[in-house]
N, CA, C and O atoms as CSV, one atom per row, in Angstrom:
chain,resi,resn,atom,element,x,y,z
A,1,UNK,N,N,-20.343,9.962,8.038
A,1,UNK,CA,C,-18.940,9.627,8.005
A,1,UNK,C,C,-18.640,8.668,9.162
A,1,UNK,O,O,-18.885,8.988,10.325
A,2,UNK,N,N,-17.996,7.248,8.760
A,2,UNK,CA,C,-17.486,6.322,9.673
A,2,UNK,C,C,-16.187,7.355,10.811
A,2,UNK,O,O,-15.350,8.204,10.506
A,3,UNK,N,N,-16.625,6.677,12.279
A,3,UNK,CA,C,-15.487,7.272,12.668
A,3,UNK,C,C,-14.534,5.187,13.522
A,3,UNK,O,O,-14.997,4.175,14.048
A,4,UNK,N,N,-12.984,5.743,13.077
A,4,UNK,CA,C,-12.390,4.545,13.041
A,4,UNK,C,C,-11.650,4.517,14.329
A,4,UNK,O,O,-10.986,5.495,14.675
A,5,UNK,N,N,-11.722,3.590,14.957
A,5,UNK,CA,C,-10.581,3.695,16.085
A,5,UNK,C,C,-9.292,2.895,15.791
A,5,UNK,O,O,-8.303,2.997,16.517
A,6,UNK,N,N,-9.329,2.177,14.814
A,6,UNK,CA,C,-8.650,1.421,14.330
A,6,UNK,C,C,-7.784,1.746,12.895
A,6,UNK,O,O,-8.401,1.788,11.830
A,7,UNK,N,N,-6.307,1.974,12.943
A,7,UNK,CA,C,-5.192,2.439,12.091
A,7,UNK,C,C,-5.630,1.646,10.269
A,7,UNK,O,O,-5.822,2.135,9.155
A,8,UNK,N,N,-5.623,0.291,10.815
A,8,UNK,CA,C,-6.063,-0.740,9.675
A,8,UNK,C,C,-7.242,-0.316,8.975
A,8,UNK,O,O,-7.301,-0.157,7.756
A,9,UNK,N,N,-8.212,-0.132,9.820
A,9,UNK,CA,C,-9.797,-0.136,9.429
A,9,UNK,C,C,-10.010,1.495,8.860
A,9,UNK,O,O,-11.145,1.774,8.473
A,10,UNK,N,N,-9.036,2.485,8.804
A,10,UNK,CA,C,-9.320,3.520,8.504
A,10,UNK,C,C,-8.555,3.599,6.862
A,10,UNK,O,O,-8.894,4.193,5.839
A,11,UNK,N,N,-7.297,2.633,7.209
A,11,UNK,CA,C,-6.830,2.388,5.481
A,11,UNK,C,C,-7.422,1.599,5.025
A,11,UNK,O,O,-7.524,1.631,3.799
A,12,UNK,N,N,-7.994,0.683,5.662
A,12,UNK,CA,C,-8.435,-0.140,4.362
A,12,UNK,C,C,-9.993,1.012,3.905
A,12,UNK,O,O,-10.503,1.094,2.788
A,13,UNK,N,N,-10.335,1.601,4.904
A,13,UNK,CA,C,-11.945,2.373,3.795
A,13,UNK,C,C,-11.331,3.143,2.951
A,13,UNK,O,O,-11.800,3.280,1.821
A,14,UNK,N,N,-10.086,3.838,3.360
A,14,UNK,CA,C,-9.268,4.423,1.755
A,14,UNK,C,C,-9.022,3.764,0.670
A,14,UNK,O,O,-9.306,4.222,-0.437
A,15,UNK,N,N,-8.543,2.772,0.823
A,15,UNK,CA,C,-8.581,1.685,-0.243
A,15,UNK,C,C,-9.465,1.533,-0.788
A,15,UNK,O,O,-9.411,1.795,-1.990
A,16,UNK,N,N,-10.905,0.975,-0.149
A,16,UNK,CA,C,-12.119,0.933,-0.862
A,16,UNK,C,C,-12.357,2.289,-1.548
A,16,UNK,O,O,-12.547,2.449,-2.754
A,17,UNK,N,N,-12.321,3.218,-0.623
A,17,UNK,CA,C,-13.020,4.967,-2.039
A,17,UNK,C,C,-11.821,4.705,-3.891
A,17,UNK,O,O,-12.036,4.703,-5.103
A,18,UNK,N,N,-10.387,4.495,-2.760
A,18,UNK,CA,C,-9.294,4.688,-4.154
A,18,UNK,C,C,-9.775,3.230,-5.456
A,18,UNK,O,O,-9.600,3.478,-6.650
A,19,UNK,N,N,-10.120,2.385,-5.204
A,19,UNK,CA,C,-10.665,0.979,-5.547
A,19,UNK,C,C,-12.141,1.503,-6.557
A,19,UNK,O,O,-12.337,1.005,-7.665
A,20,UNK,N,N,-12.921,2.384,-6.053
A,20,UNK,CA,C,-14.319,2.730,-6.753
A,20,UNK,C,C,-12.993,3.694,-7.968
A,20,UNK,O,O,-12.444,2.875,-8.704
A,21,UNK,N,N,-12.775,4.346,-8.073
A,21,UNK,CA,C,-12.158,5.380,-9.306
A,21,UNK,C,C,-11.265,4.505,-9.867
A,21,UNK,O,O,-11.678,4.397,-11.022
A,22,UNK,N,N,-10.518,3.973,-9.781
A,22,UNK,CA,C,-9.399,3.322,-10.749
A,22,UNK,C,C,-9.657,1.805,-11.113
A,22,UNK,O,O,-10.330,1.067,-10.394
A,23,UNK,N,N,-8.913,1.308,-12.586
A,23,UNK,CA,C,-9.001,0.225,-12.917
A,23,UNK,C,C,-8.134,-0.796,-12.605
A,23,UNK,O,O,-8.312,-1.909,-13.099
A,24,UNK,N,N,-7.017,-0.530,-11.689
A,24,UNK,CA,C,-6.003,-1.252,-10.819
A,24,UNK,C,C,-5.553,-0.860,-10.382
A,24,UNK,O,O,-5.214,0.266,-10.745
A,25,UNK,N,N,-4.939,-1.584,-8.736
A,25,UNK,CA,C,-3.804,-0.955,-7.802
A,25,UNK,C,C,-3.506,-1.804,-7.420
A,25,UNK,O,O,-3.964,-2.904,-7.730
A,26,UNK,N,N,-2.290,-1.513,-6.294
A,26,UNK,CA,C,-1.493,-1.845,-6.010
A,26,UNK,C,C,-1.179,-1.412,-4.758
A,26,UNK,O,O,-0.779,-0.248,-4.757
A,27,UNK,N,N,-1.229,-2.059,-3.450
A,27,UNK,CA,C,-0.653,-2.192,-2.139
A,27,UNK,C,C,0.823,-2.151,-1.833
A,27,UNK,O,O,1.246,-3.303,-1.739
A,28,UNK,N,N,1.715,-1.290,-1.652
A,28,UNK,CA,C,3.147,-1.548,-1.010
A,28,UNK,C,C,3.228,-0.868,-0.027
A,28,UNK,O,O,2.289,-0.413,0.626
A,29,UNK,N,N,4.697,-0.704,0.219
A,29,UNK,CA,C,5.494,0.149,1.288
A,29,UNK,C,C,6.961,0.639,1.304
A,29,UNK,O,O,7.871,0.002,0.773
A,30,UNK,N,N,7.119,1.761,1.922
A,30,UNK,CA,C,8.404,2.079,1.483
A,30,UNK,C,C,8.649,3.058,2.416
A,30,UNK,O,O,7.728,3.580,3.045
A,31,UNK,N,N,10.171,3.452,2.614
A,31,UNK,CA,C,10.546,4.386,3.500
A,31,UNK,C,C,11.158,5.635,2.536
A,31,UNK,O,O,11.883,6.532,2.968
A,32,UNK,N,N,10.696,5.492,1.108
A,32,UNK,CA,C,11.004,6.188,0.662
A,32,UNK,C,C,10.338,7.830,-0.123
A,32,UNK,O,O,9.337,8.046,0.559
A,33,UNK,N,N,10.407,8.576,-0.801
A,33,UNK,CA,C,9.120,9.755,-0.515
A,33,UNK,C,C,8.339,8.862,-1.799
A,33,UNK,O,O,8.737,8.143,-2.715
A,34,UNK,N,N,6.820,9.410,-1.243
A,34,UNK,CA,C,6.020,8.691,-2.404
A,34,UNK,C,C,6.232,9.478,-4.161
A,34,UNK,O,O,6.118,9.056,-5.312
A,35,UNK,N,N,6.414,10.150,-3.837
A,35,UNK,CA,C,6.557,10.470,-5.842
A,35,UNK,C,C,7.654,10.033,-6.348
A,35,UNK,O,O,7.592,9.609,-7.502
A,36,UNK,N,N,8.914,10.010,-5.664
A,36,UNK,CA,C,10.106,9.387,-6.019
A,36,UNK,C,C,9.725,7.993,-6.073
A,36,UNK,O,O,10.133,7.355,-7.043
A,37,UNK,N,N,8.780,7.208,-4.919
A,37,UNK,CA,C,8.554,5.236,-5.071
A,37,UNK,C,C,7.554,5.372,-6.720
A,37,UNK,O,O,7.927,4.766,-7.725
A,38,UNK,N,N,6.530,6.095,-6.706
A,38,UNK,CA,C,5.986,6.126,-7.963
A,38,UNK,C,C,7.328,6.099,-9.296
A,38,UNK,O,O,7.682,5.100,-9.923
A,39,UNK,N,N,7.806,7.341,-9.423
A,39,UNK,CA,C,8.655,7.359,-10.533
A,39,UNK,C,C,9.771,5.869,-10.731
A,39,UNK,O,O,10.411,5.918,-11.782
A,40,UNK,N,N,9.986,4.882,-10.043
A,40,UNK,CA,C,10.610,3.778,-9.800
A,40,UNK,C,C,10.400,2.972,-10.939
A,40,UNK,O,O,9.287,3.050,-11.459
A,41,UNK,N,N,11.135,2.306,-11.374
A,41,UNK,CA,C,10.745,1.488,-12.694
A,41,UNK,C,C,10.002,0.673,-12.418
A,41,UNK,O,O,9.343,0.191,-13.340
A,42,UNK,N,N,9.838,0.278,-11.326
A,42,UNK,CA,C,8.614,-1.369,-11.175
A,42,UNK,C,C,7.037,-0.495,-11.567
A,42,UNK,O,O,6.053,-0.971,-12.132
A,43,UNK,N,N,7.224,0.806,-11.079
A,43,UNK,CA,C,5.545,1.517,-11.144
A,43,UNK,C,C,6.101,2.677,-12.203
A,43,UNK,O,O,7.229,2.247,-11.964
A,44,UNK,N,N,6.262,3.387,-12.831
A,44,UNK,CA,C,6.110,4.618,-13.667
A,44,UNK,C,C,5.549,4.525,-14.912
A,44,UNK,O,O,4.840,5.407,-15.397
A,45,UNK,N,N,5.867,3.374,-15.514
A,45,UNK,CA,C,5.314,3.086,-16.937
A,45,UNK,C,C,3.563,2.200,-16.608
A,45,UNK,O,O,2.811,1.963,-17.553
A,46,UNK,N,N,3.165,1.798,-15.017
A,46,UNK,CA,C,1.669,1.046,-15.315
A,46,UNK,C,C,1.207,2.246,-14.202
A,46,UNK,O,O,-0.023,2.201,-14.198
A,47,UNK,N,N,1.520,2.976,-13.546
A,47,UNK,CA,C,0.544,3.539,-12.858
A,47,UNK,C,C,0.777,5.266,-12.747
A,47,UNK,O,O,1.758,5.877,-13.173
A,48,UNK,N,N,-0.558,5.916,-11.967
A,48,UNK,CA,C,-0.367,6.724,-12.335
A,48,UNK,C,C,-0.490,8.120,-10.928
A,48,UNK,O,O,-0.135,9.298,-10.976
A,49,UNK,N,N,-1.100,7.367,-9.863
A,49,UNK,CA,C,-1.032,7.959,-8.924
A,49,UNK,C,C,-0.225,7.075,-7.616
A,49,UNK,O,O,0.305,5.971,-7.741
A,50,UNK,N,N,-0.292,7.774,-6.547
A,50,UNK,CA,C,0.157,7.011,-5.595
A,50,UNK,C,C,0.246,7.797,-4.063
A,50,UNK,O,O,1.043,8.687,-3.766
A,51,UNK,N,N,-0.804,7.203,-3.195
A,51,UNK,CA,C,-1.571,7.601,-2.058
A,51,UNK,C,C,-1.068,6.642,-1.026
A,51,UNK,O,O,-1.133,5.417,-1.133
A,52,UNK,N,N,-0.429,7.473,0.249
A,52,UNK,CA,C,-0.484,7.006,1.752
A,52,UNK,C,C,-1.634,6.736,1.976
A,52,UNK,O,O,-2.637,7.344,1.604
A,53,UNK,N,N,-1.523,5.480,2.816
A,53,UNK,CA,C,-2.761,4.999,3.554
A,53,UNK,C,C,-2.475,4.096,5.396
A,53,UNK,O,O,-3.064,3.571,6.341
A,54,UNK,N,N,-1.167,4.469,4.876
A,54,UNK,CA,C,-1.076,4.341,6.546
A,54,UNK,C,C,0.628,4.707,6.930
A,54,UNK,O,O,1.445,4.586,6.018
A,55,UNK,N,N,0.894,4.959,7.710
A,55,UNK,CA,C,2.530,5.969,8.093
A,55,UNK,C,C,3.198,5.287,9.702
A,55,UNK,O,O,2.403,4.506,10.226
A,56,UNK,N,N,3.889,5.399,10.113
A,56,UNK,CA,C,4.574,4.841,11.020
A,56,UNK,C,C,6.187,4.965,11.148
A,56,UNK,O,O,6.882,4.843,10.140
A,57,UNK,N,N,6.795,5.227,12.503
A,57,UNK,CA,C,8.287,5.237,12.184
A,57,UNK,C,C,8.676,3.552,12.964
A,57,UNK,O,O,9.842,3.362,13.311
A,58,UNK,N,N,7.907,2.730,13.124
A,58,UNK,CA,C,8.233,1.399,13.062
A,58,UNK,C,C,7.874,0.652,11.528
A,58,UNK,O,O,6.853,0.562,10.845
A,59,UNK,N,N,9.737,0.026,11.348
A,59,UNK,CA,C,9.618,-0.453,10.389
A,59,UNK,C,C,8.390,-2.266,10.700
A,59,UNK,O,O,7.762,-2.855,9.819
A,60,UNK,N,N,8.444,-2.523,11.721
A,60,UNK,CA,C,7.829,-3.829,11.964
A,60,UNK,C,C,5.987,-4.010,11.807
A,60,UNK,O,O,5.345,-4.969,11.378
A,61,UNK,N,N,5.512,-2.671,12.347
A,61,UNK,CA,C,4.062,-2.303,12.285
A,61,UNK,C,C,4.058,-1.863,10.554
A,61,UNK,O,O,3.310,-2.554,9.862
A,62,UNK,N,N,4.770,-0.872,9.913
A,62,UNK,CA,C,4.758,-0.991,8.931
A,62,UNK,C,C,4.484,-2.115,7.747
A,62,UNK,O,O,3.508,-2.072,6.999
A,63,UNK,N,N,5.421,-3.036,7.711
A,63,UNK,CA,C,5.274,-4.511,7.259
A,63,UNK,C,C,4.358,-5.116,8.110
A,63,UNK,O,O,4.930,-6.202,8.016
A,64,UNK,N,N,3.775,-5.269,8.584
A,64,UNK,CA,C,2.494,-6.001,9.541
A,64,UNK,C,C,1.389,-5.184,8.989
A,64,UNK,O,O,0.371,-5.859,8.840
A,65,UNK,N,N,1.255,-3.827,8.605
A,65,UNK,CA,C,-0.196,-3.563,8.159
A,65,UNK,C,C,-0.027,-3.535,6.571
A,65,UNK,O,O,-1.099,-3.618,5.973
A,66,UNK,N,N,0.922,-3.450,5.909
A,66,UNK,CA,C,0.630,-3.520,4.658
A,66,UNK,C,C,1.115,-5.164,4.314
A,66,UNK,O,O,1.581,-5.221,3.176
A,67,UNK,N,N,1.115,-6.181,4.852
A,67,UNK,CA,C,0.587,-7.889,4.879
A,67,UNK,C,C,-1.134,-7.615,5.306
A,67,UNK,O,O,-1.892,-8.252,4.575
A,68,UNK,N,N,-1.616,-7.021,6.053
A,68,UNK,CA,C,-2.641,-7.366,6.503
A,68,UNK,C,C,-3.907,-6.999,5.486
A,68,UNK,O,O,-4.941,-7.588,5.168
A,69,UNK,N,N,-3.056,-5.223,5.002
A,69,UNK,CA,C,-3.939,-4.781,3.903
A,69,UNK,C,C,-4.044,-5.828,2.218
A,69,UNK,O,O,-4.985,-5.894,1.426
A,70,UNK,N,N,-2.892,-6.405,2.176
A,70,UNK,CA,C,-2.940,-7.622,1.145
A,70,UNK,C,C,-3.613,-8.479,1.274
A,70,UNK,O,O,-4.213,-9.061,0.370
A,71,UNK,N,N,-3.659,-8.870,3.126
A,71,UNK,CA,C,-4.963,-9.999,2.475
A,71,UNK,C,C,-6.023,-9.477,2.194
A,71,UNK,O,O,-6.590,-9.719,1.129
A,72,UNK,N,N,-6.632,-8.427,3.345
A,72,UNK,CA,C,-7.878,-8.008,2.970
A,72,UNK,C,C,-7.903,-7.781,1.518
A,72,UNK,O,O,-9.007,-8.278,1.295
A,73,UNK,N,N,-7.551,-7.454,0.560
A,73,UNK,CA,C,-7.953,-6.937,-0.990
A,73,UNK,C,C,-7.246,-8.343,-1.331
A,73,UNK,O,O,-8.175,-8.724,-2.043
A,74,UNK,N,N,-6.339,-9.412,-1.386
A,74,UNK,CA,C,-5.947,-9.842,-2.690
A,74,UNK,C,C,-6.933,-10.672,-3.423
A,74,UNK,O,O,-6.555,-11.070,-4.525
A,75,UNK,N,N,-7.983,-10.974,-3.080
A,75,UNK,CA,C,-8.841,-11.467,-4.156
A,75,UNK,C,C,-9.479,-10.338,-5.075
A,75,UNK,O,O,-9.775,-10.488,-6.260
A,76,UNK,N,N,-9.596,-9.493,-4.525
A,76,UNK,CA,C,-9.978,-7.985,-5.653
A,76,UNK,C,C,-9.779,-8.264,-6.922
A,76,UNK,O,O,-8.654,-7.854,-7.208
A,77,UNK,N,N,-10.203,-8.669,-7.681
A,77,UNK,CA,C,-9.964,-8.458,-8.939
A,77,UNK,C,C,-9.378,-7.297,-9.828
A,77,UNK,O,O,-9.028,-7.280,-11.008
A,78,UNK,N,N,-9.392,-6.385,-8.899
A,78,UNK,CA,C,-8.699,-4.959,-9.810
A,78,UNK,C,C,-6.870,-4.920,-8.339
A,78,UNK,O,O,-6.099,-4.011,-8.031
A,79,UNK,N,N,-6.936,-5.892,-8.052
A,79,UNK,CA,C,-5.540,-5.632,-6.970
A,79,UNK,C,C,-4.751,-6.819,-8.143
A,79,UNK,O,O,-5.071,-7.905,-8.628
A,80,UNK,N,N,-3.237,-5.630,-8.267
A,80,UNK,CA,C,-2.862,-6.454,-8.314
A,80,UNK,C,C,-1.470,-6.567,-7.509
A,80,UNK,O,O,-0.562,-6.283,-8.291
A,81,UNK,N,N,-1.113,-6.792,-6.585
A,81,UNK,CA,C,-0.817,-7.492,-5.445
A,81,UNK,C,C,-0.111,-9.179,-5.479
A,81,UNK,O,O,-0.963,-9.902,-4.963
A,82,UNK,N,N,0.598,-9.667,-5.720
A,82,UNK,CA,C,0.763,-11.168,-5.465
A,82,UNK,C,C,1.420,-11.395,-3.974
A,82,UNK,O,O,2.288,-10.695,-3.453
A,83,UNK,N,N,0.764,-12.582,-3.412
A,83,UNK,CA,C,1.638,-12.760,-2.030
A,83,UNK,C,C,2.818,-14.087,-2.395
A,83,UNK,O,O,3.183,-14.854,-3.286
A,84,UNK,N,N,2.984,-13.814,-1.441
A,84,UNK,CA,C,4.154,-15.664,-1.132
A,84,UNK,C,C,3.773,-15.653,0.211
A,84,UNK,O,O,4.175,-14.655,0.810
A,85,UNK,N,N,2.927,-16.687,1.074
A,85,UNK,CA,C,2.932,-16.912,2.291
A,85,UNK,C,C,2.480,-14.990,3.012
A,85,UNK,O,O,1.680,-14.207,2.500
A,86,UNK,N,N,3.189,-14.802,4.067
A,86,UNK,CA,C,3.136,-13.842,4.746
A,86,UNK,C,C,3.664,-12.723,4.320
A,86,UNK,O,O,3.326,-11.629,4.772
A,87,UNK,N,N,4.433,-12.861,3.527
A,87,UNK,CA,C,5.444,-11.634,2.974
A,87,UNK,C,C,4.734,-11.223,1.311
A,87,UNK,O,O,3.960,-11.740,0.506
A,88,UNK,N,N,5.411,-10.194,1.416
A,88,UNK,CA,C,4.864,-9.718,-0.294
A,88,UNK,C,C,5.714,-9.344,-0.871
A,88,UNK,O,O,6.521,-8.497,-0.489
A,89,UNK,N,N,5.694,-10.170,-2.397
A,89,UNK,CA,C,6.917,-9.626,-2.855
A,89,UNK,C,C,7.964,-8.903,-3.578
A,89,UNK,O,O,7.398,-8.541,-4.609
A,90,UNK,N,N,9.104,-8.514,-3.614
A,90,UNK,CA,C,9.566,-7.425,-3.271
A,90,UNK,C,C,10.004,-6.894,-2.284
A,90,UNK,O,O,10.620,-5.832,-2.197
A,91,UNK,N,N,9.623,-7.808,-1.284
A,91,UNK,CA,C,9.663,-7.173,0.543
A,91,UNK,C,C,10.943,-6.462,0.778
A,91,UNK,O,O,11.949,-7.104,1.079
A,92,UNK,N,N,10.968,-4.810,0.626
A,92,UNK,CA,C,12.137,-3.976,0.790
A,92,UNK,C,C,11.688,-3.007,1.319
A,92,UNK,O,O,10.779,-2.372,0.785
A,93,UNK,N,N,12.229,-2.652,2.519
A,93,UNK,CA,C,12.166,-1.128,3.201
A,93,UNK,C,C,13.277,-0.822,3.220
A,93,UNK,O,O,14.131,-1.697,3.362
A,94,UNK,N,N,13.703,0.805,3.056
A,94,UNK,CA,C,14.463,1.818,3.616
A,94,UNK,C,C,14.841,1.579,4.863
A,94,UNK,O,O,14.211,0.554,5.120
A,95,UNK,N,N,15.784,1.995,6.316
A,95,UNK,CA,C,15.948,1.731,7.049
A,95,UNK,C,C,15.964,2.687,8.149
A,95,UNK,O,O,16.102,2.623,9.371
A,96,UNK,N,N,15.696,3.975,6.916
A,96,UNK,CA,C,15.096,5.390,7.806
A,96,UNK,C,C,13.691,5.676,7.690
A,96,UNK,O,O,13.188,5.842,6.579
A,97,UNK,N,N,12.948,5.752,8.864
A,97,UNK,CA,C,11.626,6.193,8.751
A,97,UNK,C,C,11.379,7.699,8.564
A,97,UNK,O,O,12.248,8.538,8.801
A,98,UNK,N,N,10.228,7.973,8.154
A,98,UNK,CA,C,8.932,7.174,8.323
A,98,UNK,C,C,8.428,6.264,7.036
A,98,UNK,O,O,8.572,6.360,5.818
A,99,UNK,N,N,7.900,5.520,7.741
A,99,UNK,CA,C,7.666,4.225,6.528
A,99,UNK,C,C,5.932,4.652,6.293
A,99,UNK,O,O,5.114,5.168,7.056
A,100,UNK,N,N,5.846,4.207,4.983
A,100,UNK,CA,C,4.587,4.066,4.535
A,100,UNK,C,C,3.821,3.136,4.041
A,100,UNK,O,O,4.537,2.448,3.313
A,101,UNK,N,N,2.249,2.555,4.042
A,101,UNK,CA,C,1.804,1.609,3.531
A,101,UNK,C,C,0.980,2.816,2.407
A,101,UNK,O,O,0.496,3.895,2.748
A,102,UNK,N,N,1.024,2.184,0.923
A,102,UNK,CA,C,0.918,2.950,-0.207
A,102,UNK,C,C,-0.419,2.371,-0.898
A,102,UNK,O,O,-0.896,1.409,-0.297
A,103,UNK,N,N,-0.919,2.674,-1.737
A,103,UNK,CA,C,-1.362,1.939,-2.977
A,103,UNK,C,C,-1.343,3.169,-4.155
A,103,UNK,O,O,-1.657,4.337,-3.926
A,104,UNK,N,N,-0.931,2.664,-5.381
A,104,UNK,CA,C,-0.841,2.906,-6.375
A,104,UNK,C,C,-1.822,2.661,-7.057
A,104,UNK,O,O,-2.605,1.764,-6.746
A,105,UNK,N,N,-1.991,3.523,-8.277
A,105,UNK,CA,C,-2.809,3.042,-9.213
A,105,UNK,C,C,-3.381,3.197,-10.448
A,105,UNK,O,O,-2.850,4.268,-10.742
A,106,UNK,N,N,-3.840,3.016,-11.076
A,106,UNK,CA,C,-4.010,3.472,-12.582
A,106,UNK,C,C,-5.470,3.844,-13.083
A,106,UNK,O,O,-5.650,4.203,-14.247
């Protein structure tokens, strides 16, 4: 077992295990509870789970690791993810923490 000193480097190897089982996902964030962001109309009808992979009560580190986790995966062929520049979009947080970086998936 890898041991991580690093917040990033410990979600993104979650990503990779969640990435081997499913046929697509999806990277976000939200300050909102994860089964309620799942049940959301943008995700309820294409996906089917939906896993923390990184937590924080800064909304700014929040949005800074789930940009960072987009680049690392967006060439993935099973991500589907679109960027614009630095931001991803959709870019909406809650304004009460704790915030989460997510991926979804099917």
């Amino acid at each position: 077992m890898a041991i991580f000193t690093n917040p990033l480097e410990k979600a993104a190897a979650r990503i990779n295990e969640i990435r081997q089982s499913c046929t697509s996902y999806k990277i976000g964030k939200t300050g909102m509870l994860l089964e309620s962001r799942l049940n959301e109309p943008d995700y309820k009808d294409d996906y089917t789970s939906i896993e923390p992979v990184y937590e924080s009560n800064s909304k700014e580190l929040c949005s800074f690791a789930e940009s960072e986790l987009i680049n690392t995966f967006i060439d993935d062929p099973q991500c589907d993810n679109k960027k614009d520049g630095d931001h991803s979009i959709g870019d909406n947080l809650a304004d009460t923490p704790p915030f989460y970086v997510y991926v979804v998936s099917r």
